[in-house]
Short mmCIF file of C-alpha atoms and ligand atoms in Angstrom, two decimals:
data_model
loop_
_atom_site.label_atom_id
_atom_site.label_comp_id
_atom_site.label_asym_id
_atom_site.label_seq_id
_atom_site.Cartn_x
_atom_site.Cartn_y
_atom_site.Cartn_z
CA MET A 136 -40.71 16.18 12.51
CA THR A 137 -43.26 17.22 15.11
CA ASN A 138 -41.28 17.50 18.32
CA LYS A 139 -41.00 21.13 19.49
CA ILE A 140 -37.39 20.80 20.66
CA SER A 141 -36.15 18.94 17.57
CA ASN A 142 -37.83 21.61 15.43
CA LEU A 143 -36.42 24.50 17.46
CA PHE A 144 -32.81 23.29 17.27
CA LYS A 145 -33.10 21.51 13.89
CA VAL A 146 -31.82 18.25 15.34
CA LYS A 147 -32.98 14.64 14.95
CA TYR A 148 -33.65 13.80 18.62
CA PRO A 149 -34.84 16.06 21.48
CA ILE A 150 -31.78 15.09 23.53
CA ILE A 151 -29.44 17.85 24.73
CA GLN A 152 -26.04 17.26 26.30
CA ALA A 153 -25.48 19.63 29.23
CA GLY A 154 -22.69 22.22 28.89
CA MET A 155 -20.77 21.01 31.94
CA ILE A 156 -17.63 22.87 33.02
CA TRP A 157 -14.40 20.88 32.44
CA ASN A 158 -16.36 18.06 30.75
CA SER A 159 -18.09 19.60 27.76
CA GLY A 160 -15.34 20.48 25.30
CA TRP A 161 -15.50 20.23 21.51
CA LYS A 162 -15.04 16.45 21.39
CA LEU A 163 -18.13 15.78 23.51
CA ALA A 164 -20.32 18.48 21.95
CA SER A 165 -19.51 17.47 18.35
CA ALA A 166 -19.95 13.75 19.10
CA VAL A 167 -23.43 14.40 20.55
CA SER A 168 -24.44 16.61 17.62
CA ASN A 169 -23.16 13.97 15.17
CA GLN A 170 -25.42 11.40 16.86
CA GLY A 171 -28.47 13.60 16.24
CA GLY A 172 -28.72 15.31 19.64
CA LEU A 173 -27.66 18.84 20.54
CA GLY A 174 -24.11 19.18 21.89
CA LEU A 175 -23.25 22.14 24.11
CA LEU A 176 -19.82 23.56 24.99
CA GLY A 177 -19.43 24.38 28.69
CA ALA A 178 -18.07 27.94 28.47
CA GLY A 179 -17.91 28.44 32.27
CA SER A 180 -14.49 26.79 32.47
CA MET A 181 -13.05 28.29 29.29
CA TYR A 182 -10.97 31.46 29.00
CA PRO A 183 -12.15 33.53 26.00
CA ASP A 184 -9.40 32.21 23.67
CA VAL A 185 -10.18 28.62 24.74
CA LEU A 186 -13.89 29.06 23.94
CA ARG A 187 -12.96 30.44 20.51
CA GLU A 188 -10.73 27.39 19.89
CA HIS A 189 -13.45 24.96 20.98
CA ILE A 190 -16.11 26.62 18.80
CA LEU A 191 -13.82 26.43 15.76
CA LYS A 192 -12.95 22.78 16.50
CA THR A 193 -16.63 21.89 16.97
CA LYS A 194 -17.45 23.44 13.60
CA LYS A 195 -14.74 21.34 11.99
CA ALA A 196 -15.93 18.14 13.69
CA THR A 197 -19.64 18.46 12.87
CA ASP A 198 -21.88 20.13 10.32
CA LYS A 199 -24.84 19.71 12.67
CA PRO A 200 -26.22 22.41 15.04
CA PHE A 201 -24.47 22.87 18.41
CA GLY A 202 -24.56 25.46 21.15
CA VAL A 203 -22.74 27.05 24.09
CA ASN A 204 -23.75 27.01 27.76
CA LEU A 205 -22.93 30.36 29.30
CA PRO A 206 -23.15 30.70 33.11
CA MET A 207 -24.02 34.34 33.75
CA LEU A 208 -21.66 34.47 36.73
CA TYR A 209 -18.75 34.08 34.31
CA PRO A 210 -16.32 37.01 34.86
CA ASP A 211 -15.52 37.78 31.18
CA ILE A 212 -19.03 37.21 29.86
CA GLU A 213 -18.93 40.14 27.39
CA LYS A 214 -15.96 38.55 25.63
CA HIS A 215 -17.77 35.20 25.39
CA ILE A 216 -20.84 36.96 23.94
CA GLU A 217 -18.67 38.74 21.34
CA THR A 218 -17.05 35.45 20.31
CA ILE A 219 -20.40 33.64 20.09
CA ILE A 220 -21.83 36.38 17.84
CA GLU A 221 -18.69 36.69 15.71
CA LEU A 222 -18.44 32.94 15.11
CA GLN A 223 -22.21 32.66 14.53
CA VAL A 224 -22.96 30.01 17.13
CA PRO A 225 -26.65 29.25 16.47
CA ILE A 226 -27.79 28.36 20.02
CA VAL A 227 -26.96 29.66 23.52
CA PHE A 228 -28.10 28.20 26.85
CA THR A 229 -27.72 30.74 29.67
CA SER A 230 -27.70 29.68 33.33
CA ALA A 231 -27.12 30.98 36.86
CA GLY A 232 -28.39 34.53 36.39
CA ASN A 233 -31.11 36.85 35.16
CA PRO A 234 -32.37 35.87 31.67
CA LYS A 235 -33.28 39.50 30.93
CA THR A 236 -29.63 40.58 30.71
CA TRP A 237 -28.55 38.95 27.44
CA THR A 238 -31.60 37.34 25.81
CA GLN A 239 -32.63 40.21 23.50
CA ILE A 240 -29.04 41.03 22.52
CA LEU A 241 -28.49 37.40 21.45
CA LYS A 242 -31.89 37.09 19.79
CA ASN A 243 -31.26 40.27 17.77
CA GLU A 244 -28.32 38.36 16.26
CA GLY A 245 -30.63 35.50 15.23
CA ILE A 246 -29.41 33.22 18.05
CA THR A 247 -31.85 30.78 19.70
CA VAL A 248 -31.76 31.37 23.48
CA VAL A 249 -32.63 28.89 26.23
CA HIS A 250 -32.40 29.59 29.96
CA VAL A 251 -31.80 27.02 32.73
CA VAL A 252 -33.97 27.31 35.86
CA SER A 253 -34.71 25.28 38.98
CA SER A 254 -38.19 26.61 39.76
CA ALA A 255 -41.51 27.38 38.06
CA LYS A 256 -41.16 31.00 39.20
CA PHE A 257 -37.94 31.50 37.23
CA ALA A 258 -39.34 29.55 34.27
CA THR A 259 -42.13 32.13 34.00
CA LYS A 260 -39.58 34.94 34.35
CA SER A 261 -37.52 33.40 31.54
CA GLN A 262 -40.57 33.17 29.29
CA ASP A 263 -41.29 36.87 30.02
CA ALA A 264 -37.67 37.70 29.10
CA GLY A 265 -38.33 36.25 25.63
CA VAL A 266 -36.31 33.00 25.67
CA ASP A 267 -37.19 30.32 23.10
CA ALA A 268 -37.29 27.42 25.60
CA VAL A 269 -36.56 26.63 29.22
CA VAL A 270 -34.51 23.88 30.86
CA ALA A 271 -36.08 22.99 34.22
CA GLU A 272 -33.46 21.22 36.32
CA GLY A 273 -34.47 19.21 39.38
CA PHE A 274 -32.70 18.65 42.69
CA GLU A 275 -31.14 15.39 41.45
CA ALA A 276 -28.86 17.26 39.06
CA GLY A 277 -25.10 17.57 39.52
CA GLY A 278 -23.16 20.79 39.96
CA HIS A 279 -24.89 24.07 40.68
CA ASN A 280 -28.55 23.83 41.48
CA GLY A 281 -31.47 25.61 43.13
CA ARG A 282 -31.80 26.02 46.89
CA ASP A 283 -35.38 24.71 47.13
CA GLU A 284 -34.61 21.04 46.50
CA THR A 285 -37.56 20.61 44.08
CA THR A 286 -37.20 17.23 42.41
CA THR A 287 -37.59 16.72 38.66
CA PHE A 288 -40.73 14.68 39.37
CA CYS A 289 -42.43 17.70 40.97
CA LEU A 290 -40.76 20.47 38.98
CA ILE A 291 -41.61 19.40 35.41
CA PRO A 292 -45.43 19.16 35.75
CA ASP A 293 -45.49 22.48 37.63
CA VAL A 294 -43.39 24.31 35.04
CA LYS A 295 -45.42 22.68 32.25
CA ARG A 296 -48.69 24.19 33.48
CA LYS A 297 -47.16 27.67 33.88
CA ILE A 298 -45.36 28.24 30.56
CA GLU A 299 -46.30 27.96 26.90
CA ILE A 300 -42.80 27.78 25.38
CA PRO A 301 -41.03 24.40 24.91
CA LEU A 302 -39.79 22.71 28.08
CA ILE A 303 -36.62 20.66 28.50
CA ALA A 304 -36.36 18.46 31.61
CA ALA A 305 -33.03 17.95 33.40
CA GLY A 306 -31.83 16.31 36.60
CA GLY A 307 -31.80 12.55 37.14
CA ILE A 308 -32.03 11.56 33.48
CA ALA A 309 -29.57 9.00 32.08
CA THR A 310 -31.59 6.10 30.66
CA GLY A 311 -34.28 5.65 28.02
CA ARG A 312 -36.91 5.01 30.67
CA GLN A 313 -35.97 8.21 32.45
CA VAL A 314 -36.23 10.15 29.18
CA ALA A 315 -39.67 8.63 28.59
CA ALA A 316 -40.74 9.46 32.17
CA ALA A 317 -39.69 13.09 31.71
CA MET A 318 -41.69 13.29 28.47
CA LEU A 319 -44.73 11.75 30.23
CA LEU A 320 -44.45 14.44 32.91
CA GLY A 321 -44.80 17.07 30.20
CA ALA A 322 -41.29 17.78 28.91
CA ASP A 323 -40.73 18.29 25.18
CA GLY A 324 -37.12 17.14 25.42
CA VAL A 325 -34.37 16.32 27.91
CA GLN A 326 -30.97 17.63 28.94
CA ILE A 327 -28.55 14.94 30.08
CA GLY A 328 -25.35 15.71 32.02
CA SER A 329 -23.85 12.97 34.21
CA ARG A 330 -24.24 10.16 31.63
CA PHE A 331 -22.25 12.24 29.10
CA ALA A 332 -19.60 13.21 31.71
CA ALA A 333 -18.70 9.50 31.89
CA THR A 334 -17.98 9.07 28.17
CA TYR A 335 -14.65 8.75 26.35
CA GLU A 336 -15.36 12.06 24.61
CA SER A 337 -15.82 14.07 27.83
CA SER A 338 -12.79 16.31 28.50
CA SER A 339 -12.71 15.46 32.22
CA HIS A 340 -9.94 13.35 33.73
CA ASN A 341 -10.19 9.54 33.54
CA ARG A 342 -9.98 9.33 37.34
CA PHE A 343 -13.10 11.52 37.61
CA LYS A 344 -14.92 9.32 35.08
CA GLU A 345 -14.02 6.21 37.12
CA MET A 346 -15.24 8.00 40.25
CA ILE A 347 -18.63 8.57 38.58
CA VAL A 348 -18.85 4.84 37.81
CA ASN A 349 -17.98 4.02 41.45
CA THR A 350 -20.51 6.43 42.96
CA ASP A 351 -23.45 4.58 44.52
CA GLU A 352 -26.83 5.59 45.92
CA GLY A 353 -26.33 8.30 48.53
CA GLY A 354 -22.89 9.10 47.19
CA THR A 355 -23.59 12.78 46.46
CA GLU A 356 -25.06 15.73 48.33
CA LEU A 357 -26.26 19.24 47.50
CA THR A 358 -24.17 21.43 49.78
CA LEU A 359 -22.62 24.91 50.23
CA LYS A 360 -26.05 26.51 49.91
CA GLU A 361 -24.76 29.73 51.52
CA LEU A 362 -22.42 30.21 48.55
CA ALA A 363 -23.73 28.65 45.32
CA PRO A 364 -25.56 25.37 46.06
CA VAL A 365 -23.64 22.53 44.39
CA ARG A 366 -24.11 18.73 44.29
CA LEU A 367 -20.80 17.02 45.03
CA ILE A 368 -19.49 13.48 45.38
CA LYS A 369 -18.76 12.75 49.06
CA ASN A 370 -14.96 12.76 48.82
CA GLU A 371 -12.39 14.08 51.32
CA PHE A 372 -12.99 17.69 50.30
CA TYR A 373 -16.73 17.21 50.88
CA GLN A 374 -15.93 15.78 54.36
CA GLU A 375 -13.97 18.97 55.11
CA VAL A 376 -17.09 20.94 54.21
CA VAL A 377 -19.17 18.75 56.57
CA GLN A 378 -16.65 19.34 59.40
CA ALA A 379 -16.76 23.08 58.74
CA TYR A 380 -20.56 23.01 59.11
CA GLU A 381 -20.22 21.02 62.36
CA LYS A 382 -18.03 23.84 63.66
CA CYS A 383 -20.70 26.35 62.56
CA ALA A 384 -18.38 27.93 59.97
CA THR A 385 -19.31 31.42 58.79
CA LYS A 386 -19.95 32.18 55.13
CA GLU A 387 -16.48 33.79 54.94
CA GLU A 388 -14.88 30.64 56.36
CA LEU A 389 -16.72 28.51 53.79
CA ILE A 390 -15.52 30.80 50.97
CA GLU A 391 -11.96 30.44 52.28
CA LEU A 392 -12.27 26.64 52.52
CA LEU A 393 -13.62 26.39 48.95
CA GLY A 394 -10.80 28.57 47.63
CA ARG A 395 -10.35 28.82 43.88
CA ALA A 396 -10.41 26.38 40.99
CA ARG A 397 -11.47 23.30 43.01
CA ALA A 398 -13.70 22.15 40.16
CA LYS A 399 -10.76 22.19 37.74
CA LYS A 400 -8.61 20.34 40.29
CA GLY A 401 -11.19 17.60 40.76
CA MET A 402 -12.78 17.09 37.37
CA PHE A 403 -10.05 18.18 34.93
CA GLU A 404 -6.84 17.37 36.82
CA GLY A 405 -8.25 14.27 38.52
CA ASP A 406 -7.43 15.21 42.14
CA LEU A 407 -10.16 13.10 43.75
CA VAL A 408 -9.11 14.07 47.30
CA ASN A 409 -8.95 17.87 47.18
CA GLY A 410 -11.11 18.62 44.16
CA GLU A 411 -14.79 19.49 43.78
CA LEU A 412 -16.42 16.51 42.03
CA GLU A 413 -19.73 17.70 40.54
CA ILE A 414 -22.13 14.96 39.46
CA GLY A 415 -25.84 14.11 39.68
CA GLN A 416 -27.62 11.51 41.83
CA VAL A 417 -28.06 9.42 38.70
CA ALA A 418 -24.35 8.52 38.88
CA SER A 419 -25.58 5.48 40.86
CA LEU A 420 -27.05 4.11 37.59
CA ILE A 421 -23.88 4.68 35.56
CA ASP A 422 -21.82 1.49 35.56
CA SER A 423 -19.20 2.08 32.89
CA VAL A 424 -17.44 4.69 30.80
CA VAL A 425 -18.71 4.33 27.23
CA SER A 426 -18.75 6.27 23.97
CA VAL A 427 -21.34 8.90 23.08
CA GLU A 428 -22.57 6.57 20.33
CA GLU A 429 -23.19 3.81 22.91
CA VAL A 430 -25.12 6.24 25.14
CA PHE A 431 -27.39 7.12 22.21
CA ASN A 432 -27.84 3.48 21.19
CA GLU A 433 -28.80 2.46 24.73
CA ILE A 434 -31.21 5.33 25.30
CA LEU A 435 -32.86 5.10 21.89
CA SER A 436 -33.31 1.33 21.95
CA GLU A 437 -34.74 1.43 25.49
CA ILE A 438 -37.29 4.06 24.44
CA ARG A 439 -38.20 2.24 21.23
CA ASN A 440 -38.82 -1.02 23.13
CA LEU A 441 -41.03 0.49 25.82
CA ASP A 442 -44.45 -1.00 26.25
CA PHE A 443 -46.80 1.01 28.45
CA GLY A 444 -48.72 -2.12 29.42
CA PHE A 445 -49.55 -0.75 32.86
CA GLN A 446 -52.52 1.26 31.62
CA LYS A 447 -54.66 -1.91 31.62
CA ASP A 448 -54.01 -2.21 35.40
CA PHE A 449 -56.12 0.91 35.92
CA ILE A 450 -59.15 -0.12 33.91
P1 NDP B 859 -13.56 29.44 40.55
O1 NDP B 859 -13.77 30.90 40.75
O2 NDP B 859 -13.21 28.58 41.70
O3 NDP B 859 -12.40 29.23 39.46
C1 NDP B 859 -12.49 29.76 38.19
C2 NDP B 859 -12.11 28.63 37.23
O4 NDP B 859 -12.54 28.97 35.93
C3 NDP B 859 -10.62 28.39 37.19
O5 NDP B 859 -10.36 27.01 37.20
C4 NDP B 859 -10.19 29.04 35.88
O6 NDP B 859 -9.17 28.30 35.24
C5 NDP B 859 -11.44 28.99 35.02
N1 NDP B 859 -11.63 30.17 34.18
C6 NDP B 859 -12.02 30.11 32.89
N2 NDP B 859 -12.12 31.35 32.39
C7 NDP B 859 -11.84 32.22 33.39
C8 NDP B 859 -11.79 33.64 33.49
N3 NDP B 859 -12.06 34.43 32.44
N4 NDP B 859 -11.46 34.21 34.67
C9 NDP B 859 -11.18 33.44 35.73
N5 NDP B 859 -11.20 32.08 35.70
C10 NDP B 859 -11.53 31.48 34.54
O7 NDP B 859 -14.88 28.94 39.80
P2 NDP B 859 -15.50 27.48 39.52
O8 NDP B 859 -14.44 26.58 39.02
O9 NDP B 859 -16.32 27.04 40.67
O10 NDP B 859 -16.50 27.86 38.34
C11 NDP B 859 -16.03 28.27 37.08
C12 NDP B 859 -17.20 28.89 36.28
O11 NDP B 859 -18.17 27.96 35.98
C13 NDP B 859 -17.91 30.03 36.95
O12 NDP B 859 -18.22 30.99 35.97
C14 NDP B 859 -19.18 29.39 37.48
O13 NDP B 859 -20.21 30.31 37.61
C15 NDP B 859 -19.44 28.39 36.42
N6 NDP B 859 -20.19 27.21 36.81
C16 NDP B 859 -21.42 27.05 36.27
C17 NDP B 859 -22.17 25.95 36.49
C18 NDP B 859 -23.53 25.87 35.91
O14 NDP B 859 -23.97 26.75 35.21
N7 NDP B 859 -24.31 24.84 36.18
C19 NDP B 859 -21.63 24.83 37.27
C20 NDP B 859 -20.35 25.08 37.85
C21 NDP B 859 -19.65 26.25 37.60
P3 NDP B 859 -7.66 28.34 35.79
O15 NDP B 859 -7.66 27.58 37.06
O16 NDP B 859 -6.90 27.65 34.69
O17 NDP B 859 -7.29 29.81 35.97
P1 NDP B 860 -8.67 20.45 23.20
O1 NDP B 860 -7.69 20.45 22.10
O2 NDP B 860 -10.08 20.30 22.94
O3 NDP B 860 -8.43 21.67 24.16
C1 NDP B 860 -7.77 22.82 23.81
C2 NDP B 860 -7.70 23.69 25.04
O4 NDP B 860 -8.89 23.66 25.81
C3 NDP B 860 -6.64 23.29 25.99
O5 NDP B 860 -6.11 24.52 26.48
C4 NDP B 860 -7.35 22.54 27.09
O6 NDP B 860 -6.72 22.69 28.32
C5 NDP B 860 -8.66 23.25 27.13
N1 NDP B 860 -9.83 22.47 27.51
C6 NDP B 860 -10.20 21.24 27.07
N2 NDP B 860 -11.44 20.94 27.54
C7 NDP B 860 -11.82 22.00 28.29
C8 NDP B 860 -12.99 22.31 29.03
N3 NDP B 860 -14.04 21.48 29.03
N4 NDP B 860 -13.06 23.47 29.71
C9 NDP B 860 -12.03 24.32 29.67
N5 NDP B 860 -10.89 24.12 28.96
C10 NDP B 860 -10.80 22.97 28.29
O7 NDP B 860 -8.37 19.43 24.30
P2 NDP B 860 -8.12 17.92 24.29
O8 NDP B 860 -9.29 17.24 24.90
O9 NDP B 860 -7.61 17.46 22.97
O10 NDP B 860 -6.98 17.92 25.34
C11 NDP B 860 -6.01 18.91 25.26
C12 NDP B 860 -4.93 18.50 26.17
O11 NDP B 860 -5.43 18.47 27.47
C13 NDP B 860 -4.40 17.11 25.84
O12 NDP B 860 -3.01 17.17 25.89
C14 NDP B 860 -4.99 16.26 26.93
O13 NDP B 860 -4.17 15.19 27.25
C15 NDP B 860 -5.07 17.26 28.06
N6 NDP B 860 -6.06 16.92 29.03
C16 NDP B 860 -5.64 16.93 30.31
C17 NDP B 860 -6.45 16.62 31.30
C18 NDP B 860 -5.92 16.68 32.67
O14 NDP B 860 -6.61 16.38 33.58
N7 NDP B 860 -4.69 17.10 32.89
C19 NDP B 860 -7.86 16.24 31.04
C20 NDP B 860 -8.24 16.30 29.64
C21 NDP B 860 -7.34 16.64 28.70
P3 NDP B 860 -5.15 22.45 28.59
O15 NDP B 860 -4.47 23.74 28.18
O16 NDP B 860 -5.10 22.17 30.04
O17 NDP B 860 -4.75 21.28 27.73
#
């Protein structure tokens, strides 16, 4: 095995499933790990006892490596860290915060640490903080994202030339060709979110999964940049946000409009009108809800059948 990401995580394929809140429970993470990728639990939506339960269930469902995605904004983060160390989770992906805070503490416990960034500047900072690899996530990605709108196409080559540690590309990747394109741009592996959100094993509500399938080109937007920038499907709640901007809403008014637990309402409870529906631009390429096994089969066979015949056009 020569791939840096497969070696780092001790997995068969350099394919990571994003730890998406309300989607990435034990069923999804274990299914991905069983297929030879790396499954991640999305700890941002889990109370400490729920994370414990999901780690234990993942361990029962797979003997392969898996990890936890830990957003650093999470209110009870110390409890999550304690649980991760106690239950000997081998891999942690941190996001939405300073990589210096927890990296050494986790690494001292023998845990492999990866940090998610949306710019080359923060990729360098993550490398300096001692992480083992970086996920660079472009503007196309769903959910929380960077403010600068740097696309995966521009981000990956820039991060690649500025860091030495392994690089995982994310944002706009759902098909074998997109995986191959990310690797050509310099990535050592990929993190895939939206495609896995629309699988049977995802813990999100069936109505949300159907909504992903029905989302076409132009169906999402990165908004609420004054709070935490987030890419949402353009549903009724999103239209309320647009109207608030038209009325020049203040930051406080936007916070009040967003309220609490909108992501749970939309993605977990299936309230497509009032909920926050977080998904990437690549939803336009997702045409059906399938199993994790089918996602792997499609991606792997597409990559294996690629023929880079275009090189002769440049001779
Ligand atoms: P809100 O503040 O609107 O709501 C908190 C939600 O998290 C509720 O639905 C709540 O469940 C659940 N929750 C789980 N554990 C706790 C806890 N210990 N204390 C309070 N609430 C908890 O936040 P969001 O739904 O927008 O985001 C939830 C988390 O996910 C945040 O930590 C956020 O930073 C993170 N996040 C990270 C992303 C990323 O890294 N890319 C993407 C999106 C979110 P209940 O309603 O049952 O009380
Ligand atoms: P697990 O047995 O894996 O889940 C155990 C606990 O984790 C439950 O408390 C569940 O919530 C919670 N949970 C599941 N996924 C997540 C996540 N990604 N983030 C945060 N918390 C999560 O769950 P199952 O998938 O087997 O489903 C458990 C129950 O939840 C079932 O009865 C299922 O029908 C139901 N469910 C309901 C949904 C809905 O929209 N109402 C969507 C998906 C599942 P909880 O306490 O709410 O069950």
